[in-house]
XYZ file of C-alpha atoms in Angstrom:
491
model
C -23.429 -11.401 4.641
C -21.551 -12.165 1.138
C -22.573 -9.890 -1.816
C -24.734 -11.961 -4.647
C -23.720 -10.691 -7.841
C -27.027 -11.958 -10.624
C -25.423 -14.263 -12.908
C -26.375 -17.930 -13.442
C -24.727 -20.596 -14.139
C -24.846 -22.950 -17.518
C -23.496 -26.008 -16.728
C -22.612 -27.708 -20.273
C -22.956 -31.295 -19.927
C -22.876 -33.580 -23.544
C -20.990 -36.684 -22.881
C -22.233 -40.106 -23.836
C -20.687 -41.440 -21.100
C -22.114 -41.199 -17.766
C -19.867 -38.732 -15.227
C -18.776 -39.434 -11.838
C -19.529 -35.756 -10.727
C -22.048 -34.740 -9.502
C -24.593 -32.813 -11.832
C -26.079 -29.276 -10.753
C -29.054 -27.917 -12.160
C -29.132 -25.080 -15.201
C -31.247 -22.694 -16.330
C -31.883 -22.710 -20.382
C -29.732 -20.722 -22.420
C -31.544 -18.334 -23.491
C -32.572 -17.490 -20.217
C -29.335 -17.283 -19.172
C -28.130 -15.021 -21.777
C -31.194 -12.470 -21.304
C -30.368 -12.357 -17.351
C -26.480 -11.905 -17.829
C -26.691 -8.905 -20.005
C -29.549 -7.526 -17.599
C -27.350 -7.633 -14.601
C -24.668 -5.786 -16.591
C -27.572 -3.713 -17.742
C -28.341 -2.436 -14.301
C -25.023 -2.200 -12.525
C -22.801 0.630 -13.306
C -19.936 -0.909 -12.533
C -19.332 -2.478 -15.852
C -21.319 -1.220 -19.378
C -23.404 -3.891 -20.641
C -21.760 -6.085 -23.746
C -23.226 -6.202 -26.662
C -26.297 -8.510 -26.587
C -25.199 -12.209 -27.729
C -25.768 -12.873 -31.125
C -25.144 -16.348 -32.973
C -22.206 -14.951 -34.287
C -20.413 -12.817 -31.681
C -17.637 -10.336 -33.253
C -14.853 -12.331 -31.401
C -16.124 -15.654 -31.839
C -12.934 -17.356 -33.287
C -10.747 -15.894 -31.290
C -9.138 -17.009 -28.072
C -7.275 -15.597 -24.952
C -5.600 -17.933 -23.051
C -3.952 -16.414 -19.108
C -2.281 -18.352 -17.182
C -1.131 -17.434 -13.569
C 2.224 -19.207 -12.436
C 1.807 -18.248 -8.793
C 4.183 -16.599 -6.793
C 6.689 -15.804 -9.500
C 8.399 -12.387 -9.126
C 9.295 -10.259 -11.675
C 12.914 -10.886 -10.865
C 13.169 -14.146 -12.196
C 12.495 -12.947 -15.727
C 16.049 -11.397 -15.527
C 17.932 -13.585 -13.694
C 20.801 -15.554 -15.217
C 20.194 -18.768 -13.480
C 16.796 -18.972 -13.760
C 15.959 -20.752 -17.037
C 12.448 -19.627 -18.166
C 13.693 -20.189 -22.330
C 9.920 -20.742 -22.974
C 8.831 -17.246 -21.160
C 11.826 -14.842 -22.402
C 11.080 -16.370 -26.018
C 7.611 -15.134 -25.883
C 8.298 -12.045 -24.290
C 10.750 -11.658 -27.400
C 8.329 -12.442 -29.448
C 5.432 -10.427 -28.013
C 5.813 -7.884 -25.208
C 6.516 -7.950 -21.188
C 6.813 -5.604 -18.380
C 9.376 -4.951 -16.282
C 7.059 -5.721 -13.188
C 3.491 -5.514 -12.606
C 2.744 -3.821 -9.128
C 0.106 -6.357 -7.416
C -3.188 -5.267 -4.919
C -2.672 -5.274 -1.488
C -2.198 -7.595 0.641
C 0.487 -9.242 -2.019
C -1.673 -12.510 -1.636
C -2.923 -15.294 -3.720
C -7.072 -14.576 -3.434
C -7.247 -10.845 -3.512
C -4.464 -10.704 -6.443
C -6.294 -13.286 -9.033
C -9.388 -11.625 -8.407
C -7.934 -8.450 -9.496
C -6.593 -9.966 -12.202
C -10.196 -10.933 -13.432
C -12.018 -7.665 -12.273
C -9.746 -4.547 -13.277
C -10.789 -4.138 -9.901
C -8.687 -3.517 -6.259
C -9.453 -5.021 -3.547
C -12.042 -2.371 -1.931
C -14.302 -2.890 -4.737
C -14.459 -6.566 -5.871
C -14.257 -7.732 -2.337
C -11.784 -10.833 -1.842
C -9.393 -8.891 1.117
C -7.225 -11.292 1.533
C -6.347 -14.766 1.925
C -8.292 -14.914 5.003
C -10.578 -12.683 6.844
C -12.144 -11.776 10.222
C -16.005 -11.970 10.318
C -17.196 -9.524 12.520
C -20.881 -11.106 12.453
C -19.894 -14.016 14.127
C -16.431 -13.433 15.654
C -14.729 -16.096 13.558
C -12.187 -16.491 10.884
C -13.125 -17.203 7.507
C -10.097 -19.242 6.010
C -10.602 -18.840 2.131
C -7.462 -20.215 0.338
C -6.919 -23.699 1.499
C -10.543 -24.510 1.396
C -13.485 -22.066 0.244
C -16.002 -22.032 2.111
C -18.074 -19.761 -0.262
C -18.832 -19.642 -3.732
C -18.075 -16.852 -6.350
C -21.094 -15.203 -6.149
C -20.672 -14.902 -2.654
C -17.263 -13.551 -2.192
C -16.561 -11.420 -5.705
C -18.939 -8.220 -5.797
C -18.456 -6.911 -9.443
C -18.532 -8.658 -12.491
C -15.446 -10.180 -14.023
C -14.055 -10.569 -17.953
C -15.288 -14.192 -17.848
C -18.822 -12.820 -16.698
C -18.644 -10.039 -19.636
C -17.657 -12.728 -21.941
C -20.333 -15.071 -21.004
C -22.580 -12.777 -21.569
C -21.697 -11.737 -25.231
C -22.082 -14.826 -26.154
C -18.320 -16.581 -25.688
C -17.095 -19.774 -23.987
C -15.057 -19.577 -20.858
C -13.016 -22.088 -18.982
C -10.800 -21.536 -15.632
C -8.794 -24.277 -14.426
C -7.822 -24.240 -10.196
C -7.985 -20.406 -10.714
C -9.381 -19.016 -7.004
C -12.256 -17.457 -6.320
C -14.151 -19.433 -8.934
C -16.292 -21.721 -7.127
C -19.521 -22.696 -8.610
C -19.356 -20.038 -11.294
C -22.111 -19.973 -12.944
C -20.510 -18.032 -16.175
C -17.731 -20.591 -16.740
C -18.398 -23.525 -19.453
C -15.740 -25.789 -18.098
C -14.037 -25.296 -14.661
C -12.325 -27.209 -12.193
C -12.417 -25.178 -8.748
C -9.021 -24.408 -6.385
C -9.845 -26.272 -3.741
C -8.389 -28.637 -1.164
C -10.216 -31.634 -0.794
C -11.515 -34.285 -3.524
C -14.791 -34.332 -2.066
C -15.401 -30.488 -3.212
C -13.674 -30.733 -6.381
C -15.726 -34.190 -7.320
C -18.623 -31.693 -6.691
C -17.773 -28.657 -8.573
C -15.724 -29.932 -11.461
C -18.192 -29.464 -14.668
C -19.142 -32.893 -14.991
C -18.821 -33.186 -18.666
C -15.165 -31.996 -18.110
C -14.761 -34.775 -15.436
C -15.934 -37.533 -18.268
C -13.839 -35.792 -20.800
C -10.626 -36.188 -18.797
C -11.612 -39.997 -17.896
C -11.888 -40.827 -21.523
C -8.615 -39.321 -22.128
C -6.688 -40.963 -19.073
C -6.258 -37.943 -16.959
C -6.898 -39.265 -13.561
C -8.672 -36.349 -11.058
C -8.739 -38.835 -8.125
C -5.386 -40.244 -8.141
C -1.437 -40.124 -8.855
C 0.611 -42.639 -9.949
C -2.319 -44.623 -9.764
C -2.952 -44.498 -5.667
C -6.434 -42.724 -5.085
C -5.778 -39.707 -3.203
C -7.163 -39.166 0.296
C -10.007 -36.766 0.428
C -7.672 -33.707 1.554
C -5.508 -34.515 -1.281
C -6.608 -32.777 -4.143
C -3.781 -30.075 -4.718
C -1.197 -32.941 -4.313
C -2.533 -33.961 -8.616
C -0.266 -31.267 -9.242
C 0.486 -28.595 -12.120
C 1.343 -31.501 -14.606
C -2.235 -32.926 -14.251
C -4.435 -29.237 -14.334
C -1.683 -28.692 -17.399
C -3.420 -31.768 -19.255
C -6.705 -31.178 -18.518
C -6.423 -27.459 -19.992
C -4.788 -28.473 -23.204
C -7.670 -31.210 -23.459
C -10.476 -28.531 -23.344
C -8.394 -26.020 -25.720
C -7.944 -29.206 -28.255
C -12.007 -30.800 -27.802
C -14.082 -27.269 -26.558
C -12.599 -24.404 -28.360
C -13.092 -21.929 -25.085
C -12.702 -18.198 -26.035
C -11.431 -17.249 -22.831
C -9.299 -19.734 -20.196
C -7.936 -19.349 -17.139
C -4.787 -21.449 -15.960
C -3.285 -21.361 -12.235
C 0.089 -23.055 -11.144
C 0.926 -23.374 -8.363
C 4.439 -25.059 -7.550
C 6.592 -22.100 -7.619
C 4.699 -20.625 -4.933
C 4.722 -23.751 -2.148
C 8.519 -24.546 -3.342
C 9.445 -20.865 -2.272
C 7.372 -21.170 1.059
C 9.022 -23.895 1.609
C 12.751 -23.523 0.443
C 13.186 -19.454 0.322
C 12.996 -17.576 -3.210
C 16.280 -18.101 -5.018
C 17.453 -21.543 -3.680
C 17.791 -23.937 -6.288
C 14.805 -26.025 -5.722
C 12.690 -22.319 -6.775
C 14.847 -22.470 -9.688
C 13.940 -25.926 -10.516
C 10.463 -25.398 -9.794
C 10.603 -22.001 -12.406
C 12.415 -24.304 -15.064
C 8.935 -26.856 -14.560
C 6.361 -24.321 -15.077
C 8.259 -22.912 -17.936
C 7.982 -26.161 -19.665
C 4.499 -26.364 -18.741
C 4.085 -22.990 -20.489
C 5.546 -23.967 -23.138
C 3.157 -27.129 -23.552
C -0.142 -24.247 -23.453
C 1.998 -22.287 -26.133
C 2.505 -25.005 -28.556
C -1.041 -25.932 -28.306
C -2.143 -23.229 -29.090
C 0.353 -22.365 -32.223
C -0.621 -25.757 -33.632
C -4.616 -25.224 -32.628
C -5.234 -21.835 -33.024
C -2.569 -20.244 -35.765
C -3.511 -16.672 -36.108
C -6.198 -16.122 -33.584
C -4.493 -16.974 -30.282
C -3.351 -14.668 -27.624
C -1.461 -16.076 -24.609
C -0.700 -14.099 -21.612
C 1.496 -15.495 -18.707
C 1.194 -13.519 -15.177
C 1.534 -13.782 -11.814
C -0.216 -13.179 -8.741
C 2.879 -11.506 -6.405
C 6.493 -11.629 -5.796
C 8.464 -13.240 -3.051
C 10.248 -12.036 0.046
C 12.741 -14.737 2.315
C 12.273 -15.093 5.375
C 14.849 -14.684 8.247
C 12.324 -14.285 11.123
C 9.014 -14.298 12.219
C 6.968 -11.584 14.096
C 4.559 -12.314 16.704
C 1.890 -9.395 16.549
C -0.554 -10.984 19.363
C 2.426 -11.517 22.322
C 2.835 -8.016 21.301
C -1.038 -7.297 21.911
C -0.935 -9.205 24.959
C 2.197 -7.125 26.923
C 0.120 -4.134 26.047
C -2.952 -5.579 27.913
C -5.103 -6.316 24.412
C -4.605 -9.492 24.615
C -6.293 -11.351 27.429
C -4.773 -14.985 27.024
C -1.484 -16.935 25.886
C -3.641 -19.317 24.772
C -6.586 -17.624 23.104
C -5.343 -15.988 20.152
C -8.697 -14.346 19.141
C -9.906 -13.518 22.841
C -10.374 -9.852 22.830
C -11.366 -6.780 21.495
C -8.557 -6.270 18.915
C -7.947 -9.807 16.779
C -4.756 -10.189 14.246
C -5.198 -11.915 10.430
C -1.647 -12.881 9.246
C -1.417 -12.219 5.674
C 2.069 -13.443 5.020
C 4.212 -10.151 4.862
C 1.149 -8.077 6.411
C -1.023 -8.549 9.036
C -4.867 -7.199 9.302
C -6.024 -5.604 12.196
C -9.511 -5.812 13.665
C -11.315 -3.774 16.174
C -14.381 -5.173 17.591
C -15.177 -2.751 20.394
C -16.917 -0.050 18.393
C -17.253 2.549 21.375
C -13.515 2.156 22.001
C -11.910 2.207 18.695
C -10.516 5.347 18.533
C -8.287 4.787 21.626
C -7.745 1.431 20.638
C -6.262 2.680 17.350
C -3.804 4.962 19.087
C -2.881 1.872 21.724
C -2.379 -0.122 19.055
C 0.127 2.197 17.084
C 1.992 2.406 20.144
C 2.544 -0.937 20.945
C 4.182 -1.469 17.172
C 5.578 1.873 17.069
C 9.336 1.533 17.292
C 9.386 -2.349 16.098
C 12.154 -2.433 13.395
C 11.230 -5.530 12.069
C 7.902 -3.663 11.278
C 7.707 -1.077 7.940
C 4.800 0.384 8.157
C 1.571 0.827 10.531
C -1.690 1.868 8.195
C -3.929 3.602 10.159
C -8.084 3.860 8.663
C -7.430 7.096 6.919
C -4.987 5.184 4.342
C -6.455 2.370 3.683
C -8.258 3.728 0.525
C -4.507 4.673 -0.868
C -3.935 0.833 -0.763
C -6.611 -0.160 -2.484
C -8.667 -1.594 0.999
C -11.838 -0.401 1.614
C -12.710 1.601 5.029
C -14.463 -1.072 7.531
C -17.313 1.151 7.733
C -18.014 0.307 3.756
C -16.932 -3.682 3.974
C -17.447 -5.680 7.206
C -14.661 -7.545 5.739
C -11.871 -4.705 5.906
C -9.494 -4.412 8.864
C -9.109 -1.290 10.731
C -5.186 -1.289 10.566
C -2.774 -3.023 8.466
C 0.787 -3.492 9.909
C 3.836 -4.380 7.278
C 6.570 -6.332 7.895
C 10.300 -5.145 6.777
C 11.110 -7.639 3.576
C 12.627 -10.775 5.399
C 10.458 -10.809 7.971
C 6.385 -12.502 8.233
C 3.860 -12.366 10.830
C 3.154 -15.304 12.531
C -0.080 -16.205 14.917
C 0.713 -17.346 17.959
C 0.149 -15.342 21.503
C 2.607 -17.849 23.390
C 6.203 -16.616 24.833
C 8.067 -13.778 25.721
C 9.283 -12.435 22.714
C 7.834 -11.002 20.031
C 9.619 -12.814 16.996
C 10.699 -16.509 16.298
C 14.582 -16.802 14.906
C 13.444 -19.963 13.036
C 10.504 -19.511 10.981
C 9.052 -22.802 9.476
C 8.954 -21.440 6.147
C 12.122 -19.761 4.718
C 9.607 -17.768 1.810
C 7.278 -14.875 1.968
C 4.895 -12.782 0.447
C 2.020 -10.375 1.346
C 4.439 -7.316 2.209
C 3.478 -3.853 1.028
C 2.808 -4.167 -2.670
C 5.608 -0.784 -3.764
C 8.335 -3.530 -3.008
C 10.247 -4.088 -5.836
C 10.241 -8.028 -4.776
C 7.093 -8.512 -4.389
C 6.025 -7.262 -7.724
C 4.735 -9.672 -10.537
C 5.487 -10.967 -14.443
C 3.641 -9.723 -17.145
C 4.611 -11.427 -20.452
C 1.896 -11.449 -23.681
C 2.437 -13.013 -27.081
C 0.079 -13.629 -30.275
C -2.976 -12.316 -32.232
C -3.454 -8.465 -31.084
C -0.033 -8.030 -29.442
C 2.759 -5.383 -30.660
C 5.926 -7.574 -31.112
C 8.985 -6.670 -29.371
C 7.090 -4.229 -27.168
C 8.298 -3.652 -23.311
C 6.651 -1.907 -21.187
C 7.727 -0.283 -17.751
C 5.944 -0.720 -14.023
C 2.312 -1.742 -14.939
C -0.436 -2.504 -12.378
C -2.795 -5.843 -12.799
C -5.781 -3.870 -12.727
C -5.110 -3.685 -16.548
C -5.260 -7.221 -17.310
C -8.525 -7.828 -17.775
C -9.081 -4.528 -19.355
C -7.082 -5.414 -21.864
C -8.232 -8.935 -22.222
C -11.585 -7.013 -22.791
C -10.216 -5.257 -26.084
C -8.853 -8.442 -27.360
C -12.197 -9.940 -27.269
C -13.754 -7.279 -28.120
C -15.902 -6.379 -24.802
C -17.027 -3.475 -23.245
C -15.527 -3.210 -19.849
C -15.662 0.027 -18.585
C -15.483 1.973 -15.003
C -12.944 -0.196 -13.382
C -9.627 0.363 -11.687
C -7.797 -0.052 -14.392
C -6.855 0.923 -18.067
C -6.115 -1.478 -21.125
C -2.310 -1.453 -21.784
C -3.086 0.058 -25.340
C 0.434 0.443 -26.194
C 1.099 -3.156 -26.460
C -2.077 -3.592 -28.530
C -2.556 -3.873 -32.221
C -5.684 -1.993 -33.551
């Protein structure tokens, strides 16, 4: 079963006008706030903030992050990529060369990360997707959670810690953030209008309304009920300058997402992902000047992402391979069997489900990849901790193996055909390979109140964002993965 992690949610609803989401219930403030810092109290994971006062230390300050996903470091460097809104505030403030992401180099495990300190093996979010070895079945978390945030995310993150000091939080289409209970204003990152109707705060949903930012349709057609991402980055850009301009959050969380699907779709590099980096620099650039006309002085805006990007030449089919070594029992039946294959893009997750056997299914395994040249690496149990995954034996949700494709290359999920690979992959874009890849690392770029001007930083890891949000705020977050990037920081 998921972890619970103790926090409650406040839902703040004070509109005059009545909402068309649906309302949840709340428990009081105050009870709230005594509960939060308990929890933090009691786990040792994180030391327990300060207890919230009517005045908390960082009150009138805010950090704004914002997650354009899937853009690589790379692009921050490139000549033809114009990002004038980005390289001015990395002038301006500081930037890293790359920022190594958690493995596997995916959208769910990587934002978490980004709000924990955390890897992987200890906040819990393994991937994308996952096999449940409870009831034999994949649990498919990106394109449509099927859990909320207490469920999935075992430690505590910054918004949490801020929540509980006292602060006001917001996260806009920023994963793993379903039914929070420690964000103020949130819409969720889901898939279908039925599930965002239901989880968007409702005084957020009135609040956009009023100010003719349509959740339910584009260009004035009412989107279908699996519709929801197609409102687009313009649209969740709107709605998070509205709650900067009309809630004054102290911490809010922005993710973009067109960068990502245009590379899936058209390769990194090809000029519609340089189009679609030139749009989410402009969208930037609308956050940044709200926030210099808003909030002079007391602002701090970070722009990161969640993974680089690999192209993709040809796909690899890890369960034909399975089934020529007799571990597969069916063309058909992908999942029939002892061992069953999670595609994670540029990796693929391996689970063993005959306990008795494993050990000789883990050498029959290695075998039957062994040699592949399309395949980089094969990581057997024993180094799974030096990725950041947790052993099986400590999460259910941990594979035994991970295999890693060669940059160029994905996994794909079929068990049909004779040969192992596909020459013509659908999508010509990648990402999930082993996280040391140059390619696949991420942008780090901060600017404003707290931040060393003109500073540059080498190879950083994202377990240090929210650290380092932390000191900005001014919140104890301690025992994590991570370290605050201190040399970037002002006192």
């Amino acid at each position: 079963m998921p972890v619970r992690n103790c926090f409650h949610r406040q839902t703040t609803v004070s509109c005059a006008t009545p909402s068309y989401f649906n309302t949840h219930p709340s428990l009081p403030q105050r009870l709230l706030l005594v509960l939060a810092i308990l929890t933090l109290a009691v786990r040792p994971h994180v030391a327990a903030a300060a207890p919230a006062t009517p005045a908390p230390a960082q009150s009138d300050r805010l950090v704004v992050m914002i997650s354009l996903d899937g853009l690589a470091a790379y692009y921050l460097d490139d000549p033809k990529a114009e990002m004038p809104t980005l390289r001015a505030l990395a002038a301006e403030g500081a930037r890293a060369t790359s920022m190594k992401a958690s493995t596997p180099t995916v959208t769910w495990p990587n934002h978490t990360t980004l709000v924990t300190g955390d890897n992987p093996a200890r906040h819990g979010v393994v991937g994308n997707n996952y096999f449940d070895r409870a009831t034999g079945k994949r649990v498919v978390l990106i394109t449509d959670p099927v859990y909320d945030k207490d469920e999935i995310v075992k430690v505590p993150t910054i918004y949490d810690v801020a929540r509980a000091a006292g602060l006001k939080t917001a996260a806009i289409r920023w994963p793993a953030t379903r039914n929070a209970r420690t964000l103020d204003w949130t819409i969720p990152d889901v898939a279908t209008m039925e599930l965002m109707k239901k989880y968007t705060t409702p005084a957020l949903g009135s609040q956009c309304e009023q100010a003719g930012i349509s959740l339910t349709k584009k260009d004035g057609v009412a989107l279908e009920d699996n519709n929801a991402r197609e409102l687009g980055d313009e649209t969740w850009t709107r709605a998070f300058n509205l709650i900067l301009q009309k809630d004054r959050p102290n911490l809010a969380l922005l993710h973009l997402v067109n960068v990502d699907h245009t590379q899936h779709l058209k390769g990194p590099k090809s000029d519609e992902a340089y189009a679609a980096v030139k749009g989410v620099d402009a969208q930037v650039r609308e956050v940044w000047e709200e926030l210099q006309r808003d909030y002079p002085g007391k602002a701090t805006l970070l722009v990161v992402s969640d993974h680089g990007f690999s192209p993709i030449k040809r796909t690899i089919l890890p369960n034909v391979v399975l089934r020529k070594a007799g571990l597969l029992n069916s063309e058909k039946k992908r999942h029939d069997g002892a061992v069953q294959v999670v595609p994670q893009g540029g990796s693929a997750f391996i689970y063993i489900t005959d306990d008795a056997n494993r050990p000789s299914l883990l050498k029959r395994i290695e075998k039957a990849f062994a040699g592949m040249p399309e395949v980089a690496k094969i990581v057997g149990p024993k180094q799974l901790k030096d990725y950041g995954v947790a052993n099986p034996k400590d999460d259910a949700h941990a594979p035994d193996m991970i295999l890693f494709a060669q940059e160029g290359y994905a996994f794909g999920d079929t068990a049909a055909g004779d040969l192992p690979f596909e020459e013509k992959p659908e999508r010509r874009g990648s990402h999930g390979h082993d996280s040391s890849l140059p390619d696949l690392h991420a942008t780090f770029v901060a600017w404003g109140a707290g931040i060393k001007p003109g500073t540059k930083l080498g190879e950083i890891s994202n377990t240090s964002v929210a650290p380092t949000i932390a000191q900005l705020l001014g919140l104890k977050f301690s025992n994590v993965d991570g370290k605050p990037l201190t040399k970037i920081l002002t006192n």
